[in-house]
Amino acid sequence: MDELITHEENNATSGKSSFEIDSSEINTEHKRKKIPSVSTALLLGGVLGLVETLLLVSCAKPILDFMGVKADTGMLNPALQYLVLRSLGAPAVLLSLAMQGVFRGLKDTRTPLYATVAGDAINIVLDPIFMFVFHYGVSGAAVAHVISQYFIAAILLCRLRLQVELLPPNLKHLPIGRFLKNGSLLLARVIAATCCVTLSASMAARLGSTQMAAFQICLQIWLASSLLADGLAFAGQVREYLYSFI
């Protein structure tokens, strides 16, 4: 009799546990938001990344020649290898940027931060391994960076699937006109900054490898401070937007 009661209690407990699991799965499904433009933005970012990769791989030498990297400087072969390998990470970069925008729209800035820190940590670990242990040199640095970029994209995609239901892409759900209207000033700023950096890199490349290395160090310091300023500006914009409804 005791065994029968114990068996019934076990059945009831297992039934309750399965019910709780099913309920949690249902609640998880209900918490996922349906935003049609997310899937379309991810598809568009992936396609643009592939196009960018093809252009950089096929036009690597003309691009380097335009940037002032000549064959007699000794930088052509390393720069060519680095550019071709780094271009393979373009789809991951554009996908990551699109997903970071989605997370910011969901008021979640921690996930992109943690993903970026994890990817940078992997890059820091893999850089000396590929460059000095495997003796890949500049190519090893490019491979390590590409791996870290895809790692960041994978983390963001896995986390995004928990918050947003990825629907079939449809360009009708992507308000490109509204994006251009609201972000026209930001787009102009990015284009201006990119043109200035490109021109500066071209002038530094014409001076030689040592000057180019010094320019890259200064560029990384400027980029780090610029990204910190962008983070503060974004937080201020969100706060001002929220207070505008009070």
mmCIF file of C-alpha atoms in Angstrom:
data_model
loop_
_atom_site.group_PDB
_atom_site.id
_atom_site.type_symbol
_atom_site.label_atom_id
_atom_site.label_comp_id
_atom_site.label_asym_id
_atom_site.label_seq_id
_atom_site.Cartn_x
_atom_site.Cartn_y
_atom_site.Cartn_z
ATOM 1 C CA MET A 1 0.000 0.000 0.000
ATOM 2 C CA ASP A 2 2.858 2.368 0.877
ATOM 3 C CA GLU A 3 4.546 1.547 -2.408
ATOM 4 C CA LEU A 4 1.317 2.315 -4.280
ATOM 5 C CA ILE A 5 0.960 5.678 -2.504
ATOM 6 C CA THR A 6 4.603 6.489 -3.187
ATOM 7 C CA HIS A 7 4.128 5.585 -6.847
ATOM 8 C CA GLU A 8 1.069 7.842 -7.090
ATOM 9 C CA GLU A 9 2.941 10.700 -5.395
ATOM 10 C CA ASN A 10 5.816 10.300 -7.835
ATOM 11 C CA ASN A 11 3.406 10.394 -10.760
ATOM 12 C CA ALA A 12 1.737 13.501 -9.365
ATOM 13 C CA THR A 13 5.100 15.165 -8.782
ATOM 14 C CA SER A 14 6.352 14.333 -12.267
ATOM 15 C CA GLY A 15 3.080 15.533 -13.749
ATOM 16 C CA LYS A 16 3.351 18.781 -11.820
ATOM 17 C CA SER A 17 6.955 19.243 -12.905
ATOM 18 C CA SER A 18 6.128 18.694 -16.554
ATOM 19 C CA PHE A 19 3.212 21.120 -16.225
ATOM 20 C CA GLU A 20 5.515 23.728 -14.697
ATOM 21 C CA ILE A 21 8.023 23.234 -17.514
ATOM 22 C CA ASP A 22 5.313 23.562 -20.138
ATOM 23 C CA SER A 23 3.982 26.673 -18.433
ATOM 24 C CA SER A 24 7.433 28.251 -18.314
ATOM 25 C CA GLU A 25 7.914 27.505 -22.002
ATOM 26 C CA ILE A 26 4.560 29.101 -22.772
ATOM 27 C CA ASN A 27 5.449 32.156 -20.677
ATOM 28 C CA THR A 28 8.787 32.396 -22.480
ATOM 29 C CA GLU A 29 7.029 32.308 -25.826
ATOM 30 C CA HIS A 30 4.636 35.047 -24.691
ATOM 31 C CA LYS A 31 7.521 37.246 -23.535
ATOM 32 C CA ARG A 32 9.184 37.179 -26.960
ATOM 33 C CA LYS A 33 8.258 40.293 -28.906
ATOM 34 C CA LYS A 34 7.178 40.239 -32.519
ATOM 35 C CA ILE A 35 9.061 42.968 -34.386
ATOM 36 C CA PRO A 36 8.982 42.271 -38.139
ATOM 37 C CA SER A 37 11.647 44.865 -38.955
ATOM 38 C CA VAL A 38 14.269 43.002 -36.896
ATOM 39 C CA SER A 39 14.480 40.007 -39.231
ATOM 40 C CA THR A 40 14.541 42.275 -42.261
ATOM 41 C CA ALA A 41 17.325 44.406 -40.785
ATOM 42 C CA LEU A 42 19.386 41.301 -40.005
ATOM 43 C CA LEU A 43 18.904 39.956 -43.522
ATOM 44 C CA LEU A 44 19.837 43.310 -45.029
ATOM 45 C CA GLY A 45 22.922 43.544 -42.817
ATOM 46 C CA GLY A 46 24.040 40.051 -43.788
ATOM 47 C CA VAL A 47 23.581 40.723 -47.503
ATOM 48 C CA LEU A 48 25.442 44.034 -47.308
ATOM 49 C CA GLY A 49 28.218 42.293 -45.388
ATOM 50 C CA LEU A 50 28.597 39.658 -48.101
ATOM 51 C CA VAL A 51 28.661 42.358 -50.789
ATOM 52 C CA GLU A 52 31.304 44.251 -48.840
ATOM 53 C CA THR A 53 33.392 41.089 -48.507
ATOM 54 C CA LEU A 54 33.238 40.402 -52.240
ATOM 55 C CA LEU A 55 34.188 43.987 -53.087
ATOM 56 C CA LEU A 56 37.118 44.071 -50.668
ATOM 57 C CA VAL A 57 38.471 40.702 -51.795
ATOM 58 C CA SER A 58 38.169 41.447 -55.507
ATOM 59 C CA CYS A 59 39.391 45.064 -55.298
ATOM 60 C CA ALA A 60 41.994 44.712 -52.544
ATOM 61 C CA LYS A 61 44.989 45.795 -54.632
ATOM 62 C CA PRO A 62 43.324 48.871 -56.214
ATOM 63 C CA ILE A 63 42.079 49.942 -52.774
ATOM 64 C CA LEU A 64 45.549 49.664 -51.250
ATOM 65 C CA ASP A 65 47.058 51.498 -54.206
ATOM 66 C CA PHE A 66 44.524 54.288 -53.723
ATOM 67 C CA MET A 67 45.391 54.401 -50.029
ATOM 68 C CA GLY A 68 49.040 54.966 -50.916
ATOM 69 C CA VAL A 69 50.423 51.497 -50.150
ATOM 70 C CA LYS A 70 53.041 50.953 -52.844
ATOM 71 C CA ALA A 71 54.952 47.784 -53.662
ATOM 72 C CA ASP A 72 58.334 49.347 -52.858
ATOM 73 C CA THR A 73 57.347 50.197 -49.263
ATOM 74 C CA GLY A 74 57.289 46.588 -48.062
ATOM 75 C CA MET A 75 53.756 46.989 -46.713
ATOM 76 C CA LEU A 76 51.860 45.723 -49.764
ATOM 77 C CA ASN A 77 51.913 41.968 -49.100
ATOM 78 C CA PRO A 78 51.123 42.164 -45.349
ATOM 79 C CA ALA A 79 48.443 44.790 -45.970
ATOM 80 C CA LEU A 80 46.929 42.714 -48.771
ATOM 81 C CA GLN A 81 46.787 39.580 -46.608
ATOM 82 C CA TYR A 82 45.321 41.487 -43.691
ATOM 83 C CA LEU A 83 42.678 43.255 -45.785
ATOM 84 C CA VAL A 84 41.508 40.077 -47.519
ATOM 85 C CA LEU A 85 41.256 38.096 -44.282
ATOM 86 C CA ARG A 86 39.642 40.914 -42.305
ATOM 87 C CA SER A 87 37.043 41.384 -45.051
ATOM 88 C CA LEU A 88 35.716 37.900 -44.257
ATOM 89 C CA GLY A 89 34.375 39.307 -40.993
ATOM 90 C CA ALA A 90 32.293 42.033 -42.652
ATOM 91 C CA PRO A 91 28.989 40.075 -42.440
ATOM 92 C CA ALA A 92 29.530 39.475 -38.723
ATOM 93 C CA VAL A 93 30.307 43.156 -38.117
ATOM 94 C CA LEU A 94 27.188 44.431 -39.879
ATOM 95 C CA LEU A 95 25.002 41.809 -38.209
ATOM 96 C CA SER A 96 26.426 42.764 -34.817
ATOM 97 C CA LEU A 97 25.785 46.451 -35.449
ATOM 98 C CA ALA A 98 22.193 45.719 -36.467
ATOM 99 C CA MET A 99 21.593 43.566 -33.383
ATOM 100 C CA GLN A 100 23.178 46.137 -31.089
ATOM 101 C CA GLY A 101 20.697 48.672 -32.431
ATOM 102 C CA VAL A 102 17.850 46.271 -31.672
ATOM 103 C CA PHE A 103 19.071 45.722 -28.110
ATOM 104 C CA ARG A 104 19.343 49.466 -27.578
ATOM 105 C CA GLY A 105 15.791 49.828 -28.831
ATOM 106 C CA LEU A 106 14.783 47.245 -26.224
ATOM 107 C CA LYS A 107 16.652 49.322 -23.573
ATOM 108 C CA ASP A 108 19.165 46.524 -23.097
ATOM 109 C CA THR A 109 22.711 47.870 -23.245
ATOM 110 C CA ARG A 110 24.258 45.183 -21.057
ATOM 111 C CA THR A 111 24.014 42.350 -23.575
ATOM 112 C CA PRO A 112 26.006 44.171 -26.301
ATOM 113 C CA LEU A 113 28.552 45.223 -23.664
ATOM 114 C CA TYR A 114 29.066 41.689 -22.348
ATOM 115 C CA ALA A 115 29.218 40.246 -25.870
ATOM 116 C CA THR A 116 31.777 42.829 -26.965
ATOM 117 C CA VAL A 117 33.932 42.272 -23.877
ATOM 118 C CA ALA A 118 33.837 38.497 -24.434
ATOM 119 C CA GLY A 119 34.773 38.894 -28.091
ATOM 120 C CA ASP A 120 37.616 41.300 -27.278
ATOM 121 C CA ALA A 121 38.920 38.896 -24.637
ATOM 122 C CA ILE A 122 39.013 36.088 -27.207
ATOM 123 C CA ASN A 123 40.786 38.395 -29.641
ATOM 124 C CA ILE A 124 43.405 39.288 -27.020
ATOM 125 C CA VAL A 125 44.024 35.606 -26.273
ATOM 126 C CA LEU A 126 44.140 34.458 -29.905
ATOM 127 C CA ASP A 127 46.334 37.297 -31.209
ATOM 128 C CA PRO A 128 49.641 36.151 -29.662
ATOM 129 C CA ILE A 129 48.800 32.503 -30.307
ATOM 130 C CA PHE A 130 48.273 32.950 -34.045
ATOM 131 C CA MET A 131 50.995 35.587 -34.471
ATOM 132 C CA PHE A 132 53.859 34.140 -32.406
ATOM 133 C CA VAL A 133 53.055 30.494 -31.613
ATOM 134 C CA PHE A 134 51.791 29.549 -35.081
ATOM 135 C CA HIS A 135 53.993 32.207 -36.748
ATOM 136 C CA TYR A 136 51.171 33.569 -38.918
ATOM 137 C CA GLY A 137 52.227 37.173 -38.357
ATOM 138 C CA VAL A 138 49.839 39.821 -39.630
ATOM 139 C CA SER A 139 47.544 37.154 -41.089
ATOM 140 C CA GLY A 140 47.200 35.617 -37.622
ATOM 141 C CA ALA A 141 46.045 38.936 -36.199
ATOM 142 C CA ALA A 142 43.402 39.178 -38.925
ATOM 143 C CA VAL A 143 42.185 35.611 -38.320
ATOM 144 C CA ALA A 144 41.935 36.207 -34.564
ATOM 145 C CA HIS A 145 39.928 39.369 -35.143
ATOM 146 C CA VAL A 146 37.523 37.647 -37.547
ATOM 147 C CA ILE A 147 36.941 34.803 -35.069
ATOM 148 C CA SER A 148 36.143 37.298 -32.313
ATOM 149 C CA GLN A 149 33.717 39.156 -34.586
ATOM 150 C CA TYR A 150 31.745 36.020 -35.387
ATOM 151 C CA PHE A 151 31.794 35.065 -31.706
ATOM 152 C CA ILE A 152 30.215 38.419 -30.806
ATOM 153 C CA ALA A 153 27.596 38.005 -33.533
ATOM 154 C CA ALA A 154 26.748 34.485 -32.306
ATOM 155 C CA ILE A 155 26.262 35.671 -28.711
ATOM 156 C CA LEU A 156 24.041 38.562 -29.766
ATOM 157 C CA LEU A 157 21.958 36.346 -32.045
ATOM 158 C CA CYS A 158 21.402 33.731 -29.331
ATOM 159 C CA ARG A 159 20.348 36.394 -26.838
ATOM 160 C CA LEU A 160 18.168 38.155 -29.394
ATOM 161 C CA ARG A 161 16.218 34.971 -30.115
ATOM 162 C CA LEU A 162 15.213 34.869 -26.448
ATOM 163 C CA GLN A 163 13.686 38.355 -26.589
ATOM 164 C CA VAL A 164 12.436 38.745 -30.154
ATOM 165 C CA GLU A 165 10.634 36.288 -32.391
ATOM 166 C CA LEU A 166 12.423 36.297 -35.734
ATOM 167 C CA LEU A 167 9.712 36.477 -38.382
ATOM 168 C CA PRO A 168 10.151 35.934 -42.151
ATOM 169 C CA PRO A 169 11.937 38.999 -43.596
ATOM 170 C CA ASN A 170 9.911 41.527 -45.571
ATOM 171 C CA LEU A 171 11.269 44.820 -46.892
ATOM 172 C CA LYS A 172 7.839 46.398 -46.339
ATOM 173 C CA HIS A 173 8.433 46.123 -42.591
ATOM 174 C CA LEU A 174 11.700 48.069 -42.797
ATOM 175 C CA PRO A 175 10.979 51.825 -42.512
ATOM 176 C CA ILE A 176 14.051 52.978 -44.422
ATOM 177 C CA GLY A 177 12.574 56.449 -44.960
ATOM 178 C CA ARG A 178 12.039 56.947 -41.224
ATOM 179 C CA PHE A 179 15.534 55.687 -40.478
ATOM 180 C CA LEU A 180 17.061 58.203 -42.889
ATOM 181 C CA LYS A 181 14.892 61.018 -41.560
ATOM 182 C CA ASN A 182 15.663 60.408 -37.893
ATOM 183 C CA GLY A 183 19.290 59.434 -38.386
ATOM 184 C CA SER A 184 20.343 61.779 -41.182
ATOM 185 C CA LEU A 185 22.568 63.897 -38.925
ATOM 186 C CA LEU A 186 24.158 60.807 -37.399
ATOM 187 C CA LEU A 187 24.744 59.378 -40.875
ATOM 188 C CA ALA A 188 26.389 62.626 -41.988
ATOM 189 C CA ARG A 189 28.647 62.569 -38.926
ATOM 190 C CA VAL A 190 29.710 58.972 -39.574
ATOM 191 C CA ILE A 191 30.438 59.703 -43.245
ATOM 192 C CA ALA A 192 32.492 62.786 -42.326
ATOM 193 C CA ALA A 193 34.488 60.900 -39.683
ATOM 194 C CA THR A 194 35.102 57.977 -42.051
ATOM 195 C CA CYS A 195 36.332 60.283 -44.812
ATOM 196 C CA CYS A 196 38.711 62.044 -42.409
ATOM 197 C CA VAL A 197 40.123 58.776 -41.065
ATOM 198 C CA THR A 198 40.510 57.353 -44.578
ATOM 199 C CA LEU A 199 42.335 60.456 -45.798
ATOM 200 C CA SER A 200 44.600 60.466 -42.737
ATOM 201 C CA ALA A 201 45.433 56.773 -43.173
ATOM 202 C CA SER A 202 46.243 57.352 -46.837
ATOM 203 C CA MET A 203 48.613 60.205 -45.990
ATOM 204 C CA ALA A 204 50.283 58.169 -43.221
ATOM 205 C CA ALA A 205 50.747 55.183 -45.546
ATOM 206 C CA ARG A 206 52.633 57.373 -48.004
ATOM 207 C CA LEU A 207 55.131 58.317 -45.288
ATOM 208 C CA GLY A 208 56.209 54.756 -44.490
ATOM 209 C CA SER A 209 55.550 51.773 -42.255
ATOM 210 C CA THR A 210 56.770 53.416 -39.013
ATOM 211 C CA GLN A 211 54.568 56.458 -39.496
ATOM 212 C CA MET A 212 51.633 54.216 -40.381
ATOM 213 C CA ALA A 213 52.096 52.215 -37.172
ATOM 214 C CA ALA A 214 52.207 55.424 -35.116
ATOM 215 C CA PHE A 215 49.044 56.618 -36.825
ATOM 216 C CA GLN A 216 47.255 53.371 -35.962
ATOM 217 C CA ILE A 217 48.175 53.748 -32.282
ATOM 218 C CA CYS A 218 46.801 57.287 -32.196
ATOM 219 C CA LEU A 219 43.715 56.161 -34.111
ATOM 220 C CA GLN A 220 42.928 53.440 -31.565
ATOM 221 C CA ILE A 221 43.224 55.921 -28.678
ATOM 222 C CA TRP A 222 40.927 58.356 -30.469
ATOM 223 C CA LEU A 223 38.465 55.588 -31.308
ATOM 224 C CA ALA A 224 38.284 54.408 -27.692
ATOM 225 C CA SER A 225 37.553 57.916 -26.408
ATOM 226 C CA SER A 226 35.034 58.466 -29.198
ATOM 227 C CA LEU A 227 33.135 55.286 -28.336
ATOM 228 C CA LEU A 228 33.011 56.297 -24.668
ATOM 229 C CA ALA A 229 31.576 59.660 -25.662
ATOM 230 C CA ASP A 230 29.015 57.949 -27.897
ATOM 231 C CA GLY A 231 27.888 55.783 -24.981
ATOM 232 C CA LEU A 232 27.352 58.806 -22.747
ATOM 233 C CA ALA A 233 25.543 60.637 -25.538
ATOM 234 C CA PHE A 234 23.244 57.670 -26.128
ATOM 235 C CA ALA A 235 22.394 57.420 -22.423
ATOM 236 C CA GLY A 236 21.597 61.137 -22.344
ATOM 237 C CA GLN A 237 19.382 60.871 -25.412
ATOM 238 C CA VAL A 238 17.396 57.984 -23.918
ATOM 239 C CA ARG A 239 16.965 59.837 -20.617
ATOM 240 C CA GLU A 240 15.807 63.007 -22.372
ATOM 241 C CA TYR A 241 13.400 60.961 -24.497
ATOM 242 C CA LEU A 242 11.893 59.260 -21.444
ATOM 243 C CA TYR A 243 11.507 62.539 -19.523
ATOM 244 C CA SER A 244 9.749 64.108 -22.490
ATOM 245 C CA PHE A 245 6.700 61.947 -21.682
ATOM 246 C CA ILE A 246 6.537 63.074 -18.039
#
